Amino acid sequence: MVSHALPDPTPSTPEQSVRVGIVDDHESVRLGLQAACENSGYEVLFAAATAQALVDGLAGRACDVIVLDLSLGDGSLVTDNVHLVASTGSAVLVHSIADRVASVREALAAGAAGVIPKSSPTTTVMAAVASVARGDVLNNLEWATAIDADRDFARAQLGRRERDVLHLYASGLPLKMVALQLGIAHSTAREYLDRIRVKYVEVGRPAPTKVDLLRRAVEDGILPGLDASDGDRGV
């Protein structure tokens, strides 16, 4: 399930070292992040000033997390950078001043797992790295602000039952248990899930995996709770 609490500022040393990549066009920031990661027991595979340089430097290796600055000096686009570094099989954590809400929202829409401000204490940044490495979506204040700030952020028009299915499934229940809890057949629950995915594709926000569905549910306010005002829509 999604946690709305801030990451634990004192993460324990992971059993298996977290592999990290860093993209920031300021050398002092790169070196500072690298030192903080290494002090936390993480392994920094590569650090670079551009997304392309990082991908080239990784040479096929996959990180657990790539810490990515939003505004790079090479003129590259936010969406392109997120897609490029994510193509290595790594989760993406945006590390930025985060004052450009539209850019933050763009990064989240492109698939970033979360955003952590550069003003955060180092321990908080390292805790965020650990959270994203575990596969968690970093649903913090910056995430919520980015989503709430733009009312044009397309929402899939889900019916009440579709929202129920998405709420339970994205919260972590197996589809069989979702069906049991809602009192419907497993095949019916599967049909609802298929329709949910189709609707997200139709608004340009595909959700092919369970993690993607979790992200959409958070973006649309379906998690942590259902919005009663939307509950009467027909399926």
Coordinates of N, CA and C in Angstrom, one line a residue:
M1 N 0.8 -1.2 0.0 CA 0.0 0.0 0.0 C 0.9 1.2 0.0
V2 N 0.3 2.4 -0.4 CA 1.0 3.6 -0.4 C 1.1 4.2 1.0
S3 N 2.2 4.6 1.4 CA 2.4 5.3 2.7 C 2.4 6.8 2.5
H4 N 1.7 7.5 3.3 CA 1.7 8.9 3.2 C 2.6 9.6 4.2
A5 N 3.3 8.8 5.0 CA 4.3 9.4 5.9 C 5.6 9.6 5.1
L6 N 6.4 10.6 5.6 CA 7.7 10.8 5.0 C 8.5 9.6 5.3
P7 N 9.5 9.3 4.4 CA 10.4 8.2 4.6 C 11.1 8.3 5.9
D8 N 11.4 7.1 6.5 CA 12.1 7.1 7.8 C 13.5 7.8 7.6
P9 N 13.8 8.9 8.3 CA 15.0 9.6 8.1 C 16.3 8.9 8.5
T10 N 16.1 7.7 9.1 CA 17.3 6.9 9.5 C 17.1 5.5 9.0
P11 N 17.2 5.3 7.6 CA 17.0 4.0 7.1 C 18.1 3.0 7.6
S12 N 17.7 1.7 7.8 CA 18.7 0.8 8.1 C 19.5 0.3 6.9
T13 N 20.7 -0.2 7.1 CA 21.5 -0.6 6.0 C 20.8 -1.8 5.3
P14 N 20.7 -1.8 4.0 CA 20.0 -2.8 3.3 C 20.8 -4.1 3.3
E15 N 20.0 -5.2 3.3 CA 20.7 -6.5 3.3 C 21.5 -6.6 2.0
Q16 N 21.0 -6.2 0.9 CA 21.8 -6.2 -0.4 C 21.9 -4.7 -0.8
S17 N 23.2 -4.3 -1.1 CA 23.5 -2.9 -1.4 C 22.6 -2.4 -2.5
V18 N 22.0 -1.2 -2.3 CA 21.2 -0.5 -3.3 C 22.1 0.1 -4.4
R19 N 21.8 -0.2 -5.6 CA 22.7 0.3 -6.7 C 22.0 1.6 -7.2
V20 N 22.8 2.6 -7.3 CA 22.3 3.9 -7.6 C 23.1 4.6 -8.8
G21 N 22.3 5.3 -9.6 CA 22.9 6.1 -10.6 C 22.5 7.6 -10.3
I22 N 23.3 8.5 -10.7 CA 23.1 9.9 -10.4 C 23.2 10.8 -11.7
V23 N 22.2 11.6 -11.9 CA 22.3 12.6 -13.0 C 22.0 14.0 -12.5
D24 N 23.1 14.8 -12.5 CA 22.9 16.2 -12.1 C 24.1 17.0 -12.8
D25 N 23.7 18.1 -13.4 CA 24.8 18.9 -14.1 C 25.6 19.8 -13.2
H26 N 25.4 19.7 -11.9 CA 26.3 20.4 -11.0 C 27.2 19.4 -10.3
E27 N 28.5 19.5 -10.6 CA 29.5 18.6 -10.1 C 29.4 18.4 -8.5
S28 N 29.3 19.5 -7.9 CA 29.2 19.5 -6.4 C 28.1 18.7 -5.9
V29 N 26.9 18.8 -6.6 CA 25.7 18.0 -6.2 C 26.0 16.5 -6.4
R30 N 26.6 16.2 -7.6 CA 26.9 14.8 -7.9 C 27.8 14.2 -6.9
L31 N 28.9 14.9 -6.5 CA 29.8 14.4 -5.6 C 29.2 14.3 -4.2
G32 N 28.3 15.2 -3.8 CA 27.7 15.2 -2.5 C 26.7 14.0 -2.4
L33 N 25.9 13.8 -3.5 CA 25.0 12.7 -3.5 C 25.8 11.3 -3.5
Q34 N 26.9 11.3 -4.2 CA 27.6 10.0 -4.3 C 28.2 9.7 -2.9
A35 N 28.7 10.7 -2.2 CA 29.3 10.5 -0.9 C 28.2 10.1 0.1
A36 N 27.0 10.7 0.0 CA 25.9 10.4 0.9 C 25.5 8.9 0.7
C37 N 25.4 8.6 -0.6 CA 25.0 7.2 -0.9 C 26.0 6.2 -0.4
E38 N 27.2 6.4 -0.6 CA 28.3 5.5 -0.2 C 28.3 5.4 1.4
N39 N 28.1 6.5 2.0 CA 28.0 6.5 3.5 C 26.8 5.8 4.0
S40 N 25.8 5.7 3.2 CA 24.6 4.9 3.6 C 24.7 3.4 3.2
G41 N 25.8 3.0 2.6 CA 26.0 1.7 2.2 C 25.5 1.3 0.9
Y42 N 25.1 2.3 0.1 CA 24.7 2.1 -1.3 C 25.9 2.1 -2.3
E43 N 25.7 1.4 -3.4 CA 26.7 1.4 -4.4 C 26.4 2.3 -5.6
V44 N 27.2 3.3 -5.8 CA 26.9 4.2 -6.9 C 27.6 3.6 -8.2
L45 N 26.8 3.2 -9.1 CA 27.4 2.6 -10.3 C 28.0 3.6 -11.3
F46 N 27.3 4.8 -11.4 CA 27.8 5.8 -12.3 C 27.1 7.1 -11.9
A47 N 27.8 8.2 -12.2 CA 27.2 9.6 -12.0 C 27.6 10.4 -13.2
A48 N 26.7 11.2 -13.7 CA 26.9 12.0 -14.9 C 26.2 13.3 -14.9
A49 N 26.5 14.1 -15.9 CA 25.9 15.4 -16.0 C 24.7 15.4 -16.9
T50 N 24.5 14.4 -17.7 CA 23.3 14.2 -18.6 C 22.8 12.8 -18.5
A51 N 21.5 12.7 -18.9 CA 20.9 11.4 -18.9 C 21.6 10.4 -19.9
Q52 N 21.9 10.9 -21.0 CA 22.6 10.1 -22.0 C 23.9 9.6 -21.6
A53 N 24.7 10.5 -20.9 CA 26.0 10.2 -20.4 C 25.9 9.1 -19.3
L54 N 24.8 9.1 -18.5 CA 24.6 8.1 -17.5 C 24.4 6.8 -18.2
V55 N 23.5 6.7 -19.1 CA 23.1 5.5 -19.8 C 24.4 4.9 -20.5
D56 N 25.1 5.8 -21.1 CA 26.4 5.3 -21.8 C 27.3 4.7 -20.8
G57 N 27.5 5.4 -19.6 CA 28.4 5.0 -18.6 C 28.0 3.7 -17.9
L58 N 26.7 3.5 -17.8 CA 26.2 2.3 -17.2 C 26.6 1.0 -18.0
A59 N 26.6 1.2 -19.3 CA 27.0 0.2 -20.3 C 26.2 -1.1 -20.1
G60 N 24.9 -1.0 -19.9 CA 24.1 -2.1 -19.8 C 23.8 -2.6 -18.4
R61 N 24.4 -2.0 -17.4 CA 24.1 -2.3 -16.0 C 22.8 -1.6 -15.6
A62 N 22.1 -2.2 -14.7 CA 20.9 -1.7 -14.2 C 21.0 -1.2 -12.8
C63 N 20.6 0.0 -12.5 CA 20.5 0.5 -11.1 C 19.2 0.1 -10.5
D64 N 19.1 0.1 -9.2 CA 17.9 0.0 -8.5 C 17.1 1.3 -8.5
V65 N 17.9 2.4 -8.4 CA 17.4 3.8 -8.5 C 18.3 4.7 -9.2
I66 N 17.7 5.5 -10.1 CA 18.5 6.6 -10.7 C 17.9 7.9 -10.1
V67 N 18.8 8.7 -9.5 CA 18.5 10.0 -8.9 C 18.7 11.0 -10.0
L68 N 17.6 11.7 -10.4 CA 17.6 12.5 -11.6 C 17.2 14.0 -11.3
D69 N 18.1 14.9 -11.7 CA 17.7 16.3 -11.6 C 16.7 16.7 -12.7
L70 N 15.8 17.6 -12.5 CA 14.8 18.0 -13.5 C 15.4 18.8 -14.6
S71 N 16.2 19.8 -14.2 CA 16.6 20.8 -15.1 C 18.1 20.6 -15.4
L72 N 18.4 20.1 -16.6 CA 19.8 19.8 -17.0 C 20.3 20.9 -18.0
G73 N 21.5 21.2 -18.0 CA 22.1 22.2 -18.8 C 22.2 21.9 -20.3
D74 N 21.9 20.7 -20.7 CA 22.0 20.3 -22.1 C 20.8 20.6 -22.9
G75 N 19.7 21.2 -22.3 CA 18.5 21.5 -23.0 C 17.6 20.3 -23.2
S76 N 17.9 19.2 -22.6 CA 17.0 18.0 -22.8 C 15.7 18.2 -22.1
L77 N 14.7 17.4 -22.5 CA 13.3 17.5 -22.0 C 13.1 16.6 -20.8
V78 N 12.3 17.0 -19.9 CA 12.0 16.2 -18.7 C 11.5 14.8 -19.0
T79 N 10.5 14.7 -19.9 CA 9.9 13.4 -20.2 C 10.9 12.5 -20.9
D80 N 11.7 13.1 -21.8 CA 12.7 12.3 -22.5 C 13.8 11.8 -21.5
N81 N 14.2 12.6 -20.6 CA 15.2 12.1 -19.6 C 14.7 11.0 -18.7
V82 N 13.4 11.1 -18.3 CA 12.8 10.1 -17.4 C 12.7 8.8 -18.2
H83 N 12.2 8.9 -19.5 CA 12.1 7.7 -20.3 C 13.5 7.0 -20.6
L84 N 14.4 7.9 -20.8 CA 15.8 7.4 -21.2 C 16.4 6.6 -20.0
V85 N 16.4 7.2 -18.8 CA 17.0 6.5 -17.7 C 16.2 5.3 -17.3
A86 N 14.9 5.4 -17.4 CA 14.0 4.3 -17.0 C 14.2 3.1 -17.9
S87 N 14.6 3.4 -19.2 CA 14.8 2.3 -20.2 C 15.9 1.4 -19.8
T88 N 16.7 1.7 -18.8 CA 17.8 0.9 -18.3 C 17.2 -0.2 -17.3
G89 N 16.0 -0.1 -17.0 CA 15.4 -1.0 -16.0 C 15.4 -0.5 -14.6
S90 N 15.7 0.8 -14.5 CA 15.9 1.4 -13.1 C 14.6 2.2 -12.8
A91 N 14.3 2.3 -11.5 CA 13.3 3.2 -11.0 C 13.9 4.6 -11.0
V92 N 13.1 5.6 -11.1 CA 13.6 7.0 -11.2 C 13.1 7.8 -10.0
L93 N 14.0 8.5 -9.3 CA 13.7 9.4 -8.2 C 14.1 10.8 -8.6
V94 N 13.2 11.7 -8.8 CA 13.5 13.1 -9.1 C 14.1 13.8 -7.9
H95 N 15.3 14.4 -8.1 CA 15.9 15.2 -7.0 C 16.1 16.6 -7.6
S96 N 15.3 17.5 -7.1 CA 15.2 18.8 -7.8 C 14.8 19.9 -6.8
I97 N 15.0 21.1 -7.2 CA 14.5 22.3 -6.4 C 13.0 22.2 -6.3
A98 N 12.4 21.6 -7.3 CA 10.9 21.3 -7.3 C 10.0 22.5 -7.2
D99 N 10.6 23.6 -7.7 CA 9.7 24.8 -7.7 C 8.9 25.0 -9.0
R100 N 9.3 24.1 -10.0 CA 8.6 24.1 -11.2 C 7.6 23.0 -11.2
V101 N 6.4 23.3 -10.7 CA 5.4 22.2 -10.5 C 5.0 21.5 -11.8
A102 N 4.9 22.2 -12.9 CA 4.6 21.6 -14.1 C 5.6 20.5 -14.5
S103 N 6.9 20.9 -14.3 CA 8.0 19.9 -14.7 C 8.0 18.7 -13.7
V104 N 7.7 18.9 -12.5 CA 7.5 17.8 -11.5 C 6.4 16.9 -12.0
R105 N 5.3 17.5 -12.3 CA 4.1 16.7 -12.8 C 4.5 15.9 -14.1
E106 N 5.2 16.6 -14.9 CA 5.6 15.9 -16.2 C 6.5 14.7 -15.9
A107 N 7.4 14.9 -14.9 CA 8.3 13.7 -14.6 C 7.5 12.6 -14.0
L108 N 6.5 12.9 -13.1 CA 5.7 11.8 -12.6 C 4.8 11.2 -13.6
A109 N 4.3 11.9 -14.5 CA 3.5 11.4 -15.6 C 4.3 10.5 -16.5
A110 N 5.6 10.8 -16.6 CA 6.5 10.0 -17.5 C 7.0 8.7 -16.8
G111 N 6.7 8.6 -15.5 CA 7.0 7.3 -14.8 C 7.9 7.4 -13.7
A112 N 8.3 8.6 -13.2 CA 9.1 8.7 -12.1 C 8.4 8.2 -10.8
A113 N 9.1 7.6 -9.9 CA 8.5 7.0 -8.8 C 8.2 8.0 -7.7
G114 N 8.8 9.2 -7.8 CA 8.6 10.2 -6.8 C 9.5 11.4 -7.0
V115 N 9.4 12.4 -6.1 CA 10.2 13.6 -6.2 C 10.7 13.9 -4.7
I116 N 11.9 14.2 -4.6 CA 12.4 14.7 -3.3 C 13.2 16.0 -3.5
P117 N 12.8 17.0 -2.7 CA 13.4 18.3 -2.9 C 14.9 18.3 -2.6
K118 N 15.7 19.2 -3.3 CA 17.1 19.3 -2.9 C 17.3 20.0 -1.6
S119 N 16.2 20.6 -1.1 CA 16.3 21.3 0.2 C 16.2 20.3 1.4
S120 N 15.8 19.0 1.1 CA 15.6 18.0 2.1 C 17.0 17.6 2.8
P121 N 16.9 17.3 4.0 CA 18.1 16.8 4.7 C 18.6 15.5 4.0
T122 N 20.0 15.3 4.0 CA 20.6 14.2 3.4 C 20.0 12.9 3.8
T123 N 19.7 12.7 5.1 CA 19.1 11.5 5.6 C 17.7 11.2 4.9
T124 N 17.0 12.3 4.7 CA 15.6 12.1 4.1 C 15.8 11.7 2.6
V125 N 16.8 12.3 1.9 CA 17.0 11.9 0.5 C 17.4 10.4 0.5
M126 N 18.3 10.0 1.4 CA 18.8 8.6 1.4 C 17.6 7.6 1.7
A127 N 16.7 8.1 2.6 CA 15.5 7.2 2.9 C 14.6 7.1 1.7
A128 N 14.5 8.2 0.9 CA 13.7 8.2 -0.3 C 14.3 7.2 -1.3
V129 N 15.6 7.2 -1.4 CA 16.3 6.3 -2.3 C 16.0 4.9 -1.9
A130 N 16.1 4.6 -0.6 CA 15.8 3.2 -0.1 C 14.3 2.8 -0.4
S131 N 13.4 3.8 -0.2 CA 12.0 3.5 -0.5 C 11.7 3.1 -1.9
V132 N 12.3 3.9 -2.8 CA 12.1 3.7 -4.3 C 12.8 2.4 -4.7
A133 N 13.9 2.1 -4.1 CA 14.6 0.8 -4.4 C 13.8 -0.4 -4.0
R134 N 13.0 -0.2 -3.0 CA 12.1 -1.3 -2.6 C 10.9 -1.5 -3.5
G135 N 10.7 -0.5 -4.4 CA 9.6 -0.6 -5.3 C 8.4 0.3 -4.8
D136 N 8.6 1.1 -3.8 CA 7.5 1.9 -3.3 C 7.4 3.2 -4.1
V137 N 6.1 3.6 -4.2 CA 5.9 4.9 -4.8 C 6.0 6.0 -3.7
L138 N 6.8 7.0 -4.0 CA 7.1 8.0 -2.9 C 6.0 9.1 -3.0
N139 N 4.9 8.7 -2.2 CA 3.7 9.6 -2.2 C 3.8 10.6 -1.1
N140 N 4.6 11.7 -1.4 CA 4.8 12.7 -0.4 C 4.2 14.0 -0.8
L141 N 4.5 15.1 0.0 CA 3.8 16.4 -0.3 C 4.1 16.9 -1.7
E142 N 5.3 16.7 -2.2 CA 5.7 17.2 -3.5 C 4.9 16.5 -4.6
W143 N 4.7 15.2 -4.4 CA 3.8 14.4 -5.3 C 2.4 15.0 -5.3
A144 N 1.8 15.2 -4.2 CA 0.5 15.7 -4.1 C 0.3 17.1 -4.6
T145 N 1.3 17.9 -4.4 CA 1.2 19.3 -4.9 C 1.3 19.3 -6.4
A146 N 2.1 18.5 -7.0 CA 2.3 18.5 -8.4 C 1.0 18.0 -9.1
I147 N 0.3 17.0 -8.5 CA -0.9 16.5 -9.0 C -2.1 17.5 -8.8
D148 N -2.2 18.1 -7.6 CA -3.3 19.0 -7.3 C -3.2 20.3 -8.1
A149 N -2.0 20.7 -8.4 CA -1.8 22.0 -9.0 C -2.3 22.2 -10.4
D150 N -2.6 21.1 -11.1 CA -3.0 21.1 -12.5 C -4.3 20.3 -12.6
R151 N -5.4 21.0 -12.6 CA -6.7 20.4 -12.7 C -7.0 19.8 -14.1
D152 N -6.1 20.1 -15.1 CA -6.2 19.5 -16.4 C -5.6 18.2 -16.5
F153 N -4.9 17.7 -15.4 CA -4.3 16.4 -15.5 C -5.4 15.4 -15.7
A154 N -5.3 14.7 -16.8 CA -6.4 13.9 -17.3 C -6.8 12.8 -16.3
R155 N -8.0 12.7 -16.0 CA -8.5 11.6 -15.1 C -9.3 10.7 -16.0
A156 N -9.1 9.4 -15.8 CA -9.9 8.4 -16.4 C -11.3 8.4 -15.7
Q157 N -12.3 8.4 -16.5 CA -13.7 8.4 -15.9 C -14.1 7.0 -15.5
L158 N -13.7 6.6 -14.3 CA -14.1 5.3 -13.8 C -15.4 5.3 -13.1
G159 N -16.1 4.2 -13.3 CA -17.4 4.0 -12.6 C -17.1 3.6 -11.2
R160 N -18.2 3.6 -10.4 CA -18.1 3.2 -9.0 C -17.4 1.9 -8.8
R161 N -17.9 0.9 -9.5 CA -17.4 -0.5 -9.3 C -15.9 -0.6 -9.8
E162 N -15.6 0.1 -10.9 CA -14.2 0.2 -11.4 C -13.3 0.8 -10.3
R163 N -13.8 1.8 -9.7 CA -13.0 2.5 -8.7 C -12.8 1.6 -7.5
D164 N -13.8 0.8 -7.1 CA -13.7 -0.2 -6.0 C -12.6 -1.2 -6.3
V165 N -12.7 -1.7 -7.6 CA -11.7 -2.7 -8.0 C -10.3 -2.2 -8.0
L166 N -10.1 -1.0 -8.5 CA -8.8 -0.4 -8.6 C -8.3 -0.1 -7.2
H167 N -9.2 0.4 -6.3 CA -8.8 0.7 -4.9 C -8.2 -0.5 -4.2
L168 N -8.9 -1.6 -4.3 CA -8.5 -2.8 -3.6 C -7.3 -3.5 -4.3
Y169 N -7.3 -3.5 -5.6 CA -6.2 -4.2 -6.3 C -4.9 -3.4 -6.2
A170 N -5.0 -2.1 -6.4 CA -3.8 -1.2 -6.3 C -3.3 -1.2 -4.8
S171 N -4.1 -1.5 -3.9 CA -3.7 -1.5 -2.5 C -2.9 -2.7 -2.1
G172 N -2.9 -3.7 -3.0 CA -2.1 -4.9 -2.8 C -2.8 -6.2 -2.8
L173 N -4.1 -6.2 -2.8 CA -4.8 -7.5 -2.8 C -4.7 -8.2 -4.1
P174 N -4.6 -9.5 -4.1 CA -4.7 -10.3 -5.4 C -6.1 -10.2 -5.9
L175 N -6.2 -10.3 -7.2 CA -7.4 -10.1 -7.9 C -8.5 -11.1 -7.4
K176 N -8.1 -12.3 -7.0 CA -9.1 -13.3 -6.4 C -9.7 -12.7 -5.2
M177 N -8.9 -12.1 -4.3 CA -9.4 -11.5 -3.1 C -10.2 -10.3 -3.3
V178 N -9.9 -9.5 -4.3 CA -10.7 -8.4 -4.7 C -12.1 -8.8 -5.0
A179 N -12.2 -9.9 -5.9 CA -13.5 -10.4 -6.3 C -14.3 -10.9 -5.1
L180 N -13.6 -11.6 -4.2 CA -14.2 -12.2 -3.0 C -14.8 -11.0 -2.1
Q181 N -14.0 -10.0 -1.9 CA -14.4 -8.9 -1.0 C -15.5 -8.1 -1.6
L182 N -15.6 -8.0 -2.9 CA -16.7 -7.3 -3.6 C -17.9 -8.1 -3.9
G183 N -17.8 -9.4 -3.7 CA -18.9 -10.3 -3.9 C -19.2 -10.5 -5.4
I184 N -18.1 -10.5 -6.2 CA -18.3 -10.7 -7.7 C -17.4 -11.9 -8.1
A185 N -17.7 -12.4 -9.3 CA -16.9 -13.5 -9.8 C -15.5 -13.0 -10.2
H186 N -14.5 -13.9 -10.1 CA -13.1 -13.6 -10.5 C -13.1 -13.1 -11.9
S187 N -13.8 -13.7 -12.8 CA -13.8 -13.3 -14.2 C -14.4 -11.9 -14.4
T188 N -15.4 -11.5 -13.5 CA -16.0 -10.2 -13.6 C -14.9 -9.1 -13.1
A189 N -14.2 -9.5 -12.0 CA -13.2 -8.6 -11.6 C -12.1 -8.4 -12.6
R190 N -11.8 -9.4 -13.3 CA -10.8 -9.3 -14.4 C -11.3 -8.4 -15.5
E191 N -12.6 -8.5 -15.9 CA -13.2 -7.6 -16.9 C -13.1 -6.2 -16.4
Y192 N -13.4 -5.9 -15.2 CA -13.3 -4.5 -14.6 C -11.9 -4.0 -14.8
L193 N -10.9 -4.9 -14.4 CA -9.5 -4.5 -14.5 C -9.1 -4.2 -15.9
D194 N -9.6 -5.0 -16.8 CA -9.2 -4.7 -18.2 C -9.8 -3.4 -18.7
R195 N -11.1 -3.1 -18.3 CA -11.7 -1.9 -18.7 C -11.0 -0.7 -18.1
I196 N -10.5 -0.8 -16.8 CA -9.8 0.3 -16.2 C -8.6 0.6 -17.0
R197 N -7.8 -0.4 -17.4 CA -6.6 -0.2 -18.2 C -6.9 0.4 -19.5
V198 N -8.0 0.0 -20.2 CA -8.4 0.6 -21.5 C -8.7 2.1 -21.3
K199 N -9.4 2.4 -20.2 CA -9.8 3.8 -20.0 C -8.5 4.7 -19.7
Y200 N -7.5 4.2 -19.0 CA -6.3 4.9 -18.8 C -5.5 5.1 -20.1
V201 N -5.6 4.1 -21.0 CA -4.9 4.2 -22.3 C -5.6 5.3 -23.1
E202 N -6.9 5.4 -23.0 CA -7.7 6.4 -23.8 C -7.4 7.8 -23.4
V203 N -7.0 8.0 -22.1 CA -6.6 9.4 -21.7 C -5.1 9.6 -21.7
G204 N -4.4 8.7 -22.4 CA -2.9 8.9 -22.5 C -2.1 8.6 -21.3
R205 N -2.7 7.8 -20.4 CA -2.0 7.4 -19.2 C -2.0 5.9 -19.0
P206 N -1.3 5.2 -19.9 CA -1.4 3.7 -19.8 C -0.9 3.2 -18.5
A207 N -1.5 2.0 -18.0 CA -1.1 1.4 -16.8 C -1.0 -0.1 -16.9
P208 N 0.0 -0.6 -17.6 CA 0.1 -2.0 -18.0 C 0.5 -2.9 -16.8
T209 N 1.1 -2.3 -15.7 CA 1.5 -3.1 -14.6 C 0.8 -2.7 -13.3
K210 N 0.9 -3.5 -12.3 CA 0.2 -3.2 -11.0 C 0.8 -2.0 -10.4
V211 N 2.1 -1.7 -10.5 CA 2.7 -0.5 -10.0 C 2.2 0.7 -10.7
D212 N 2.0 0.6 -12.1 CA 1.4 1.7 -12.8 C 0.0 2.0 -12.3
L213 N -0.8 0.9 -12.1 CA -2.2 1.1 -11.6 C -2.1 1.8 -10.2
L214 N -1.2 1.4 -9.3 CA -1.0 2.1 -8.1 C -0.8 3.6 -8.3
R215 N 0.1 3.9 -9.2 CA 0.4 5.3 -9.5 C -0.8 6.1 -9.9
R216 N -1.6 5.5 -10.8 CA -2.8 6.1 -11.3 C -3.8 6.3 -10.2
A217 N -3.9 5.3 -9.3 CA -4.9 5.4 -8.2 C -4.5 6.6 -7.3
V218 N -3.2 6.8 -7.0 CA -2.8 7.9 -6.2 C -3.0 9.2 -6.9
E219 N -2.7 9.3 -8.2 CA -2.8 10.5 -8.9 C -4.3 11.0 -9.0
D220 N -5.2 10.0 -9.1 CA -6.6 10.3 -9.2 C -7.4 10.4 -7.9
G221 N -6.7 10.3 -6.8 CA -7.3 10.4 -5.5 C -8.1 9.1 -5.1
I222 N -7.9 8.0 -5.7 CA -8.6 6.8 -5.4 C -7.9 6.1 -4.2
L223 N -6.7 6.3 -4.0 CA -5.9 6.0 -2.8 C -5.5 7.2 -2.1
P224 N -5.5 7.3 -0.8 CA -5.8 6.2 0.2 C -7.3 5.9 0.4
G225 N -8.2 6.7 -0.1 CA -9.6 6.4 0.1 C -10.4 6.8 -1.1
L226 N -11.6 6.2 -1.3 CA -12.5 6.6 -2.4 C -13.1 8.0 -2.1
D227 N -13.2 8.7 -3.2 CA -13.9 10.0 -3.2 C -15.4 9.8 -3.3
A228 N -16.1 10.0 -2.3 CA -17.5 9.7 -2.3 C -18.3 10.5 -3.4
S229 N -17.8 11.7 -3.7 CA -18.5 12.5 -4.7 C -18.4 11.9 -6.1
D230 N -17.4 11.0 -6.3 CA -17.3 10.3 -7.6 C -18.0 9.0 -7.6
G231 N -18.5 8.6 -6.5 CA -19.0 7.2 -6.3 C -20.2 6.8 -7.1
D232 N -21.0 7.8 -7.6 CA -22.2 7.5 -8.2 C -22.1 7.4 -9.7
R233 N -20.9 7.5 -10.2 CA -20.8 7.4 -11.7 C -21.2 6.0 -12.1
G234 N -21.9 5.8 -13.2 CA -22.2 4.5 -13.7 C -21.0 3.8 -14.4
V235 N -21.1 2.5 -14.4 CA -20.0 1.7 -15.1 C -20.4 1.5 -16.5

